[in-house]
Coordinates of C-alpha atoms in Angstrom, one line a residue:
Chain R
M4 CA 27.3 70.5 407.3
A5 CA 24.2 69.4 408.7
A6 CA 22.3 69.8 405.0
K7 CA 24.9 67.0 403.6
R8 CA 25.0 64.7 406.5
N9 CA 20.9 64.4 406.1
L10 CA 21.3 63.9 402.6
Y11 CA 23.8 61.0 403.3
L12 CA 21.3 59.7 406.0
T13 CA 18.4 60.1 403.7
L14 CA 20.0 57.9 400.8
V15 CA 21.3 55.3 403.4
A16 CA 18.2 54.9 404.8
I17 CA 16.4 54.6 401.4
T18 CA 19.1 52.0 400.4
V19 CA 18.3 49.9 403.8
V20 CA 14.6 50.3 403.2
A21 CA 15.1 48.9 399.5
I22 CA 17.1 46.0 400.9
L23 CA 14.6 45.4 403.3
L24 CA 11.7 45.1 401.2
W25 CA 13.6 43.2 398.7
F26 CA 14.7 40.8 401.3
A27 CA 11.0 40.8 402.6
Q28 CA 10.0 40.2 398.9
E29 CA 11.9 37.1 398.8
N30 CA 11.4 35.8 402.3
L31 CA 8.7 36.9 404.2
N32 CA 5.4 35.0 404.1
P33 CA 2.8 36.5 401.7
Y34 CA 0.2 37.2 404.2
Y35 CA 2.7 39.6 405.5
Q36 CA 3.8 40.7 402.7
R37 CA 0.3 41.5 401.8
I38 CA -0.3 43.8 404.7
L39 CA 3.1 45.9 403.8
T40 CA 1.8 46.4 400.5
L41 CA -1.6 47.5 401.7
S42 CA -0.2 49.6 404.0
A43 CA 1.8 51.4 400.9
I44 CA -1.4 51.9 399.1
Y45 CA -3.7 52.8 401.7
S46 CA -0.3 55.6 402.4
M47 CA -0.6 56.9 398.8
F48 CA -4.2 57.4 399.1
A49 CA -3.6 59.3 402.2
V50 CA -1.0 61.3 401.0
T51 CA -2.7 62.5 398.2
F52 CA -5.6 63.2 400.2
N53 CA -3.4 65.3 402.4
L54 CA -2.3 67.0 399.8
I55 CA -5.7 68.3 398.2
F56 CA -7.3 69.1 402.0
G57 CA -4.4 69.1 404.3
Y58 CA -2.0 71.6 402.1
T59 CA -4.3 73.3 399.8
G60 CA -7.8 73.5 401.8
Q61 CA -10.0 71.6 399.3
F62 CA -12.3 69.1 400.7
S63 CA -12.6 67.1 397.8
L64 CA -14.2 63.5 398.7
G65 CA -13.3 62.0 395.1
H66 CA -10.9 59.6 396.0
A67 CA -13.0 56.5 395.7
G68 CA -13.8 57.8 392.2
F69 CA -10.4 58.2 391.6
A70 CA -9.0 54.7 392.9
A71 CA -11.8 53.5 391.0
V72 CA -10.7 54.7 387.6
G73 CA -7.0 54.2 388.1
A74 CA -8.2 50.3 388.8
Y75 CA -10.1 49.8 386.0
V76 CA -7.8 51.2 383.6
T77 CA -4.9 49.7 385.1
A78 CA -6.6 46.1 385.2
L79 CA -7.9 46.3 381.4
L80 CA -4.1 47.2 380.3
T81 CA -2.8 44.3 382.1
M82 CA -5.2 41.5 381.9
S83 CA -4.4 39.4 379.0
P84 CA -6.8 39.3 375.7
A85 CA -8.0 35.7 376.8
Q86 CA -8.7 36.4 380.6
K87 CA -10.9 39.1 379.4
V88 CA -12.8 37.3 376.9
A89 CA -13.6 35.0 379.7
N90 CA -14.6 38.1 382.0
F91 CA -17.1 39.4 379.4
F92 CA -19.3 36.8 378.7
L93 CA -22.6 38.5 379.1
Q94 CA -21.8 41.3 376.6
P95 CA -17.9 41.2 374.4
I96 CA -15.7 43.8 375.4
V97 CA -14.7 46.5 373.0
P98 CA -12.9 45.3 370.5
F99 CA -9.6 47.8 371.1
L100 CA -9.6 47.1 374.7
R101 CA -9.4 43.4 374.5
D102 CA -6.6 43.2 372.4
V103 CA -4.4 45.7 374.2
E104 CA -1.9 44.2 376.7
L105 CA 0.7 46.5 378.5
P106 CA 3.6 45.6 381.1
F107 CA 2.5 47.0 384.6
L108 CA 4.3 50.2 385.0
P109 CA 3.1 51.9 381.8
A110 CA -0.3 50.5 382.8
L111 CA 0.0 52.2 385.8
L112 CA 1.1 55.3 384.6
I113 CA -1.8 55.3 382.1
G114 CA -4.3 54.4 384.6
G115 CA -2.4 57.7 386.5
F116 CA -3.4 59.9 383.4
V117 CA -6.7 58.6 382.4
T118 CA -7.8 59.1 386.1
V119 CA -6.4 62.9 385.9
L120 CA -8.5 63.2 382.9
V121 CA -11.5 62.1 384.1
S122 CA -11.0 63.8 387.6
L123 CA -11.0 67.1 385.5
I124 CA -14.7 66.8 384.4
V125 CA -15.6 67.3 387.4
G126 CA -12.8 69.4 389.2
V127 CA -12.8 72.2 386.7
P128 CA -16.1 73.3 387.6
A129 CA -16.3 72.1 391.6
L130 CA -12.8 73.8 392.1
R131 CA -14.7 77.2 391.6
L132 CA -17.0 76.5 394.2
R133 CA -16.0 76.9 397.8
G134 CA -16.4 74.7 401.2
D135 CA -18.9 72.2 401.2
Y136 CA -20.0 72.3 397.7
L137 CA -16.7 71.0 396.9
A138 CA -17.0 67.9 398.7
I139 CA -20.6 67.2 397.6
A140 CA -19.6 67.6 394.1
T141 CA -16.8 65.3 394.4
L142 CA -18.8 62.8 396.2
G143 CA -21.5 62.8 393.7
F144 CA -18.7 62.3 391.6
S145 CA -17.2 59.3 392.9
E146 CA -20.9 57.8 392.8
I147 CA -21.3 58.7 389.2
I148 CA -18.0 56.7 388.3
R149 CA -19.4 53.6 390.2
V150 CA -22.6 53.9 388.8
L151 CA -20.9 54.0 385.6
L152 CA -18.8 51.1 386.0
V153 CA -21.9 49.0 387.1
N154 CA -23.5 49.8 383.6
L155 CA -21.0 50.3 381.0
Q156 CA -21.1 46.6 380.4
P157 CA -19.0 46.4 377.2
L158 CA -16.2 48.6 378.8
T159 CA -15.9 47.4 382.5
N160 CA -18.2 44.2 382.6
G161 CA -20.5 46.0 384.8
A162 CA -21.7 44.7 388.3
L163 CA -19.8 41.5 387.3
G164 CA -16.5 42.8 388.1
L165 CA -12.9 41.9 386.5
K166 CA -11.4 38.5 387.5
G167 CA -8.0 37.4 387.0
I168 CA -6.1 40.1 386.9
P169 CA -2.2 39.5 387.1
S170 CA -0.9 39.9 390.4
N171 CA 1.9 42.4 389.6
T172 CA 1.7 44.5 392.7
N173 CA 4.5 43.1 394.9
L174 CA 6.0 45.3 397.9
L175 CA 8.9 47.1 395.6
Y176 CA 5.9 48.2 393.3
A177 CA 3.8 49.3 396.0
W178 CA 6.6 51.1 398.3
G179 CA 8.4 52.5 395.1
M180 CA 5.6 54.3 394.0
L181 CA 4.6 55.5 397.5
G182 CA 8.4 56.9 397.5
F183 CA 7.9 58.5 394.3
C184 CA 4.3 60.0 395.0
V185 CA 6.1 61.3 398.4
F186 CA 8.9 62.8 396.9
V187 CA 6.7 64.5 394.1
C188 CA 4.5 65.8 396.7
K189 CA 7.2 67.0 399.4
R190 CA 9.0 68.6 396.7
L191 CA 5.5 70.5 395.6
V192 CA 4.8 71.5 398.7
D193 CA 8.4 72.8 399.7
S194 CA 8.2 75.2 396.8
S195 CA 6.7 78.4 395.9
Y196 CA 3.9 76.8 394.4
G197 CA 3.4 74.9 397.7
R198 CA 3.5 78.3 399.7
A199 CA 0.6 79.4 397.2
M200 CA -1.2 76.2 398.1
K201 CA -1.0 77.0 401.4
S202 CA -1.9 80.4 401.7
V203 CA -5.2 79.4 399.5
R204 CA -5.6 77.0 402.6
D205 CA -5.2 79.8 404.8
D206 CA -7.3 82.6 403.4
E207 CA -8.4 82.8 400.1
V208 CA -9.1 86.4 399.8
A209 CA -5.6 87.4 400.8
A210 CA -4.2 84.9 398.5
E211 CA -5.9 86.3 395.7
A212 CA -5.0 89.9 396.8
L213 CA -1.2 88.8 397.0
G214 CA -1.3 87.7 393.1
V215 CA -2.2 83.8 393.8
N216 CA -4.6 82.7 391.0
L217 CA -6.8 80.4 393.3
F218 CA -8.1 78.0 390.6
K219 CA -4.6 77.7 389.2
H220 CA -3.4 76.3 392.5
K221 CA -6.3 74.5 393.6
I222 CA -6.2 72.4 390.2
L223 CA -2.8 71.9 390.7
A224 CA -3.1 70.4 393.8
Y225 CA -6.1 68.2 392.5
I226 CA -4.3 67.0 389.2
V227 CA -1.3 65.7 391.3
S228 CA -3.4 64.2 393.9
S229 CA -5.6 62.2 391.7
F230 CA -2.7 61.1 389.3
F231 CA -1.2 59.2 392.3
A232 CA -4.6 58.1 393.6
G233 CA -5.3 56.3 390.5
I234 CA -2.1 55.0 390.4
A235 CA -2.7 53.3 393.8
G236 CA -6.0 52.3 392.5
G237 CA -4.3 50.4 390.0
L238 CA -1.9 49.0 392.7
L239 CA -4.7 47.9 394.6
A240 CA -6.4 46.2 391.2
N241 CA -3.3 44.3 390.6
L242 CA -3.1 43.2 394.4
I243 CA -6.3 41.8 395.0
S244 CA -6.9 40.5 391.5
T245 CA -10.5 40.7 391.7
I246 CA -12.2 44.4 391.2
D247 CA -15.9 45.2 390.9
P248 CA -17.9 48.2 391.7
K249 CA -18.7 47.6 395.2
V250 CA -14.9 48.0 396.1
F251 CA -15.0 51.6 395.6
Y252 CA -17.8 52.5 397.5
Y253 CA -17.9 56.1 398.9
T254 CA -17.3 54.8 402.3
L255 CA -13.4 54.1 400.9
A256 CA -13.1 57.9 400.8
Y257 CA -14.4 58.2 404.2
Q258 CA -11.6 55.6 405.5
I259 CA -9.0 58.1 403.7
V260 CA -10.4 60.8 405.4
G261 CA -9.8 59.0 408.5
I262 CA -6.7 58.0 408.3
T263 CA -5.7 61.5 406.9
V264 CA -7.0 63.3 410.1
M265 CA -5.7 60.6 412.3
G266 CA -2.0 60.9 410.8
G267 CA -2.5 65.1 410.9
M268 CA -3.3 67.3 408.3
G269 CA -0.3 68.7 406.6
S270 CA 2.1 65.9 407.7
L271 CA 3.3 63.3 404.9
T272 CA 4.8 61.2 407.4
G273 CA 1.8 61.5 409.5
S274 CA -0.5 60.0 406.8
I275 CA 2.4 57.5 406.2
I276 CA 2.3 56.2 409.8
S277 CA -1.3 56.3 409.7
A278 CA -2.4 54.1 406.9
S279 CA 0.2 51.7 408.0
L280 CA -0.9 51.5 411.3
Y281 CA -4.8 51.3 409.9
T282 CA -3.7 48.8 407.6
I283 CA -2.0 46.7 410.4
F284 CA -4.5 47.2 413.0
L285 CA -7.2 45.9 410.9
E286 CA -5.6 42.7 410.5
L287 CA -4.7 42.3 414.1
L288 CA -8.3 43.0 414.9
R289 CA -9.5 40.2 412.4
P290 CA -10.3 37.6 415.1
I291 CA -12.9 39.9 416.8
E292 CA -15.1 39.3 413.7
S293 CA -15.0 35.4 414.1
Q294 CA -16.5 33.3 416.6
I295 CA -15.0 33.5 419.9
N296 CA -15.2 30.8 422.5
I297 CA -14.8 31.5 426.5
G298 CA -15.0 28.2 427.9
S299 CA -18.8 27.0 427.3
L300 CA -19.4 30.6 426.3
Q301 CA -19.9 31.3 422.7
I302 CA -19.8 34.9 421.4
P303 CA -20.9 34.8 417.5
G304 CA -18.8 36.8 415.2
I305 CA -20.2 40.1 414.2
P306 CA -19.0 41.4 410.7
G307 CA -18.0 44.9 410.7
M308 CA -16.9 44.9 414.6
R309 CA -13.4 45.9 413.5
M310 CA -14.6 49.4 412.0
V311 CA -16.6 49.9 415.5
I312 CA -13.0 49.2 417.2
F313 CA -11.4 51.6 414.5
S314 CA -13.9 54.3 415.3
V315 CA -12.9 54.1 418.8
L316 CA -9.3 54.2 418.1
L317 CA -9.8 57.2 416.1
L318 CA -12.0 59.0 418.8
V319 CA -8.8 58.2 421.0
V320 CA -6.3 59.7 418.8
I321 CA -8.4 62.9 418.3
L322 CA -8.8 63.3 422.0
F323 CA -5.1 62.9 422.7
Y324 CA -3.9 64.4 419.7
R325 CA -5.9 67.2 418.4
K326 CA -4.1 67.6 415.4
G327 CA -3.3 64.1 414.7
L328 CA -0.6 61.8 415.4
M329 CA 1.8 64.2 413.6
G330 CA 0.0 67.6 413.6
D331 CA 1.6 69.3 410.7
T332 CA 5.5 68.2 411.6
E333 CA 7.3 66.0 409.3
F334 CA 10.2 63.3 410.4
T335 CA 13.5 65.2 409.9
W336 CA 16.8 63.8 410.9
D337 CA 17.2 67.3 412.9
A338 CA 14.3 66.3 415.2
L339 CA 15.6 63.0 416.0
F340 CA 18.8 64.1 416.6
R341 CA 17.4 66.8 419.0
F342 CA 15.0 63.8 420.4
L343 CA 18.0 61.7 420.9
R344 CA 20.5 64.3 422.7
K345 CA 18.2 66.0 425.1
P346 CA 16.7 64.2 428.0
K347 CA 12.6 64.3 427.7
G348 CA 11.7 67.2 429.9
R349 CA 13.9 70.0 428.8
N350 CA 13.0 69.0 425.1
D351 CA 9.3 69.4 426.0
Q352 CA 9.7 72.6 427.6
E353 CA 11.8 73.9 424.4
G354 CA 8.8 73.2 422.5
K355 CA 6.5 75.4 424.2
V356 CA 8.8 78.3 423.8
A357 CA 9.5 77.6 420.3
Chain Q
M25 CA 2.7 114.4 387.6
A26 CA 1.2 111.2 385.6
V27 CA -2.0 109.8 386.4
L28 CA -1.8 106.6 387.7
L29 CA -5.1 105.8 389.2
Q30 CA -8.5 106.7 388.0
L31 CA -12.2 106.3 389.1
D32 CA -14.9 107.3 386.7
H33 CA -18.5 107.6 388.1
L34 CA -17.8 104.0 390.1
V35 CA -21.4 102.7 391.4
K36 CA -21.5 99.6 393.7
K37 CA -25.3 98.4 394.4
F38 CA -26.0 95.5 396.8
G39 CA -29.7 94.4 395.9
G40 CA -31.3 97.9 397.1
I41 CA -28.4 99.4 398.9
V42 CA -26.0 101.9 397.2
A43 CA -22.6 101.3 398.6
I44 CA -21.0 103.5 396.6
N45 CA -22.4 106.1 394.2
D46 CA -20.7 108.0 391.5
F47 CA -17.5 107.9 393.4
S48 CA -14.8 110.0 390.7
T49 CA -11.0 110.7 391.8
I50 CA -7.7 110.7 390.5
L51 CA -4.4 109.6 391.9
H52 CA -1.1 110.9 390.6
Q53 CA 2.3 109.1 390.8
G54 CA 3.8 109.5 394.1
E55 CA 0.9 110.9 396.1
L56 CA -0.3 110.0 399.2
C57 CA -3.9 110.3 399.6
A58 CA -6.6 109.3 402.4
L59 CA -10.1 108.3 401.9
I60 CA -12.3 109.0 405.4
G61 CA -15.6 108.7 406.3
P62 CA -17.8 107.2 409.3
N63 CA -18.4 103.8 409.9
G64 CA -20.2 101.9 406.8
S65 CA -19.9 104.9 404.5
G66 CA -18.3 102.6 401.8
K67 CA -14.6 103.1 402.5
T68 CA -13.7 99.4 402.2
T69 CA -16.0 98.8 399.6
I70 CA -14.0 101.2 397.2
F71 CA -11.0 99.3 398.2
N72 CA -12.9 96.1 397.1
V73 CA -13.8 97.4 393.5
I74 CA -10.4 98.8 392.8
T75 CA -8.5 95.2 393.7
G76 CA -11.4 93.3 392.0
I77 CA -13.0 91.6 394.7
Y78 CA -16.1 93.6 393.8
T79 CA -17.2 94.3 390.2
P80 CA -18.6 97.6 390.2
T81 CA -22.5 98.0 389.0
S82 CA -21.5 100.8 386.6
G83 CA -18.4 103.1 386.2
Q84 CA -14.7 102.3 385.4
V85 CA -11.4 102.0 387.0
H86 CA -8.5 102.9 385.1
F87 CA -4.9 102.0 386.5
N88 CA -2.1 103.0 383.9
N89 CA -4.6 104.3 381.4
E90 CA -5.9 100.6 381.0
D91 CA -9.4 99.8 382.2
I92 CA -9.1 97.2 384.8
S93 CA -12.6 97.3 385.9
G94 CA -13.9 93.5 386.3
I95 CA -10.7 91.8 385.9
K96 CA -9.9 89.3 388.8
P97 CA -8.0 90.0 391.9
D98 CA -4.9 88.2 391.3
Q99 CA -4.2 89.7 387.9
I100 CA -5.2 93.0 389.3
T101 CA -2.2 92.8 392.0
G102 CA 0.0 91.8 388.6
R103 CA -0.4 94.8 386.8
G104 CA 0.5 96.6 390.4
I105 CA -2.1 97.2 393.2
A106 CA -1.5 95.7 396.0
R107 CA -3.5 96.0 399.4
T108 CA -3.6 95.2 403.2
F109 CA -6.9 94.3 405.3
Q110 CA -8.9 96.0 408.2
N111 CA -8.8 93.0 409.8
I112 CA -5.1 91.3 409.6
R113 CA -5.1 88.3 407.1
L114 CA -1.9 86.7 407.5
F115 CA -1.4 83.0 406.3
K116 CA -0.9 81.6 409.8
G117 CA 0.4 78.3 407.7
L118 CA 3.7 80.0 406.8
D119 CA 6.3 81.7 408.9
V120 CA 6.9 85.7 408.6
L121 CA 9.5 85.2 405.7
G122 CA 7.2 82.6 403.9
N123 CA 4.4 85.2 404.1
V124 CA 6.7 87.7 402.2
M125 CA 8.0 85.2 399.8
L126 CA 4.7 84.4 399.0
G127 CA 4.2 87.8 397.9
M128 CA 6.6 87.0 395.2
H129 CA 5.1 84.0 393.9
I130 CA 3.5 86.2 391.2
H131 CA 6.8 86.9 389.6
I132 CA 7.8 83.5 389.5
A133 CA 9.2 82.6 386.1
S134 CA 9.5 78.5 386.6
N135 CA 6.7 76.5 386.3
V136 CA 5.4 73.8 388.3
A137 CA 7.6 70.9 387.0
E138 CA 10.8 72.9 386.9
A139 CA 9.7 73.5 390.8
I140 CA 9.3 70.0 391.4
I141 CA 12.2 68.9 389.7
R142 CA 14.2 71.6 390.9
T143 CA 16.1 73.1 388.2
P144 CA 18.8 75.5 388.4
R145 CA 16.7 78.1 387.4
Y146 CA 14.1 77.6 389.8
N147 CA 16.8 77.2 392.7
L148 CA 17.9 80.2 391.7
E149 CA 14.4 81.9 391.8
E150 CA 14.1 80.7 395.0
K151 CA 17.4 81.8 396.2
V152 CA 16.5 85.3 395.1
M153 CA 13.2 85.4 396.5
H154 CA 14.8 84.2 399.8
T155 CA 17.4 87.0 399.8
S156 CA 15.2 89.7 398.9
G157 CA 12.8 88.7 401.5
M158 CA 15.0 88.6 404.0
E159 CA 16.0 92.3 402.5
L160 CA 12.2 93.3 402.7
L161 CA 11.9 92.3 406.5
D162 CA 15.2 94.1 407.2
A163 CA 14.2 97.2 405.8
L164 CA 10.8 97.0 407.7
G165 CA 12.5 96.0 410.7
L166 CA 10.9 92.7 411.0
A167 CA 14.3 90.4 410.2
D168 CA 14.4 89.3 413.4
F169 CA 11.2 87.5 413.3
A170 CA 11.6 85.8 410.0
H171 CA 11.2 82.4 411.0
A172 CA 8.3 83.0 413.7
E173 CA 4.8 82.4 413.3
P174 CA 2.8 85.4 412.2
T175 CA 0.4 85.2 415.0
S176 CA 3.1 85.3 417.4
L177 CA 4.1 88.6 416.4
P178 CA 2.6 91.9 418.4
Y179 CA -0.4 93.7 416.8
G180 CA 1.7 96.7 415.1
K181 CA 4.2 93.9 413.7
Q182 CA 1.6 92.0 412.1
R183 CA 0.3 95.2 410.4
K184 CA 4.0 95.8 409.2
L185 CA 4.2 92.2 408.1
E186 CA 1.2 93.2 406.1
I187 CA 2.6 95.8 404.6
A188 CA 5.8 94.0 403.3
R189 CA 4.0 91.2 402.0
A190 CA 1.8 93.7 400.2
L191 CA 5.1 95.4 398.9
A192 CA 6.7 91.9 398.1
T193 CA 4.3 91.5 395.0
K194 CA 6.3 95.1 393.8
P195 CA 3.1 97.3 393.6
Q196 CA 3.2 100.9 392.2
L197 CA 0.0 101.5 394.2
L198 CA -0.9 100.4 397.7
L199 CA -3.9 100.2 399.1
L200 CA -3.9 100.4 403.0
D201 CA -7.3 99.6 404.4
E202 CA -7.2 101.0 408.0
P203 CA -3.7 100.6 409.2
A204 CA -3.9 102.1 412.4
A205 CA -7.0 100.2 413.6
G206 CA -6.8 99.2 417.2
M207 CA -3.8 101.1 417.7
S208 CA -3.0 103.7 420.5
P209 CA -2.7 107.7 419.1
S210 CA 1.2 107.3 419.7
D211 CA 1.3 103.8 418.2
A212 CA -0.9 104.9 415.3
E213 CA 1.7 108.4 414.8
E214 CA 4.9 106.1 414.9
L215 CA 3.1 103.7 411.6
M216 CA 2.1 106.9 409.9
D217 CA 5.5 107.8 409.9
F218 CA 6.6 104.4 409.2
I219 CA 4.1 104.4 406.1
T220 CA 5.7 107.8 404.8
S221 CA 9.0 106.4 405.1
V222 CA 8.0 103.0 403.2
M223 CA 6.4 105.3 400.4
Q224 CA 9.7 106.9 400.0
K225 CA 12.0 104.1 400.1
F226 CA 10.0 102.0 397.5
D227 CA 8.7 105.0 395.4
L228 CA 4.8 104.3 395.8
T229 CA 1.8 105.9 395.5
I230 CA -0.6 105.2 398.6
F231 CA -4.1 105.6 398.9
L232 CA -4.8 104.6 402.4
I233 CA -8.3 104.3 404.2
E234 CA -8.9 105.8 407.8
H235 CA -11.4 106.1 410.4
Q236 CA -10.2 108.8 412.4
M237 CA -9.4 112.1 410.8
R238 CA -6.7 112.7 413.6
V239 CA -4.3 110.0 412.4
V240 CA -4.1 111.4 408.7
M241 CA -4.2 115.0 409.2
G242 CA -0.2 115.4 409.8
I243 CA 1.1 113.5 406.8
C244 CA -1.8 113.0 404.1
P245 CA -1.7 116.3 401.9
R246 CA -5.1 115.2 400.3
I247 CA -8.0 113.6 402.0
I248 CA -11.3 112.6 400.4
V249 CA -14.3 112.1 402.8
I250 CA -17.3 110.2 401.9
D251 CA -20.4 109.5 403.4
H252 CA -23.4 106.8 402.2
G253 CA -20.9 105.9 399.3
E254 CA -20.8 109.7 398.2
I255 CA -18.2 112.2 398.2
I256 CA -18.7 114.9 400.6
A257 CA -15.6 116.8 400.8
E258 CA -11.9 116.6 399.8
G259 CA -8.9 118.8 399.9
T260 CA -6.2 119.6 402.3
P261 CA -6.5 118.7 406.1
E262 CA -7.3 122.6 406.9
E263 CA -10.1 122.4 404.4
I264 CA -11.5 119.3 405.8
Q265 CA -11.4 120.0 409.2
N266 CA -13.7 123.2 408.8
N267 CA -16.1 121.6 406.2
N268 CA -19.8 121.6 407.4
R269 CA -20.4 118.8 405.6
V270 CA -17.8 116.8 407.1
I271 CA -18.7 118.0 410.6
E272 CA -22.4 116.7 410.2
A273 CA -21.1 113.6 409.0
Y274 CA -19.1 112.6 412.1
L275 CA -21.3 114.7 414.4
G276 CA -24.7 114.3 413.3
V277 CA -27.4 117.3 412.4
E278 CA -28.4 119.6 415.2
T279 CA -32.2 118.9 415.4
H280 CA -34.8 120.7 417.2
A281 CA -37.3 118.8 418.8

């Protein structure tokens, strides 16, 4: 049976990837490890944004805010009391937060749950709005979160940020969480609830006339999305070990939108491929921002040049793959076998007929 | 015959414009009734009020002796009223079978967590949705297209798919908004035969909007004619055809300059 074969292949693939990750964690140099870990975190951002926009059609720009809440909660829960006291020298931290110290995994999950609760404050009213209003409301939400982070000194240490967050995030945690996130999102979009989410995206009036409770399904996508975005934020905090409100500037949301569009709306594999490419390319392009010497000619480094190149790359992708790298298709074993079995020309023709 | 739908003095105003003015009628179980009228006479507005897209300015909608005016469209669908749209509104992100299975989503008992975990109960429900979806497509002659994109279907089949999708919600009352719009007279006639066969097969009550009188003359025992949101005539096709006000509404009044 093809279904059984695919299941075995998937299990084998997961095992192989897990072994590779474990091996990489032991042997790969920390710089490459960090790039791969960041890829997984950005993939989680892209996958969760895809769930809310690509599958449910709600243009929510709250991801920077989600990430911030998740990052701060996880960071505060994992830092040691001594570390926190050292950080909060302007104004002492609230006693409850000072004394609590949790292992990484529970801290991440609590970070996810708190993100959901905070996001619902804006989600419940905003998801009753349609189209652009939601984008504006959620973008505003992100900014409010950032301003709160700056001003709630006893909770967040304000603009000084948090330093010395334990570096708990490693390859296995990041890719493991990504795997969990993709598993949940994939199961969700392939279920009856996923069909309802897609119907909301395609035509709200018709969906409602067929008995789909619009608000319920929008909020469902929003909750799952913010939960995993919060966890991704927590992973990020425990990777970079120093966070401050500027990390979660609203441009982060735009980056996530760019990554997701480049990967393809409605393709989870597309989001992962695109996020990984994005992270790796940004690293590869790093030399561009430093000073370049060609003989006696000196070109000074321009900070931010990488983003210009990235924009051009994004434009190229949009020009040649109008629906993103993967469109709305996913990687499947069947598609791989079809691709391997047939010569390219015939494959193309069949694609057109189907 | 039991009363299924009762519209009581419905009024719908948009600002100063009165779209429906004091519209009352009763539909009995098993009835096939047509609502006709010239362009802009308020036909679709009446459907939108019944299905909850608009709340009436005044008046009530009773369905199965329950006041449903002002409740949300998805809840009204849950009570047993389904509809199709004048401009076809299929979900292009779902295949043909997916469109029909979406109609069954309203009856799902498993919650989201069960759907993600894929509990035996959810798997069973999904399987039942799949088989009854295929049966429905089969009954309406669409089974061969189950995995096609809905927009790739020919126009007439798209209309039928909209009806199939509405039937998937297991309605008692089906509202069809100009099902024959844009069809040639022979296609329209075929569709009307299709509608009567569906009505018998699924034990439905049908309220349908039509722009052209000719299309419904053959199959609808009762016709309501409206103009400017008011009922101007009601009766059998013969009575309607000879009604002066109807002729006026459609052809205009002769004026001597």
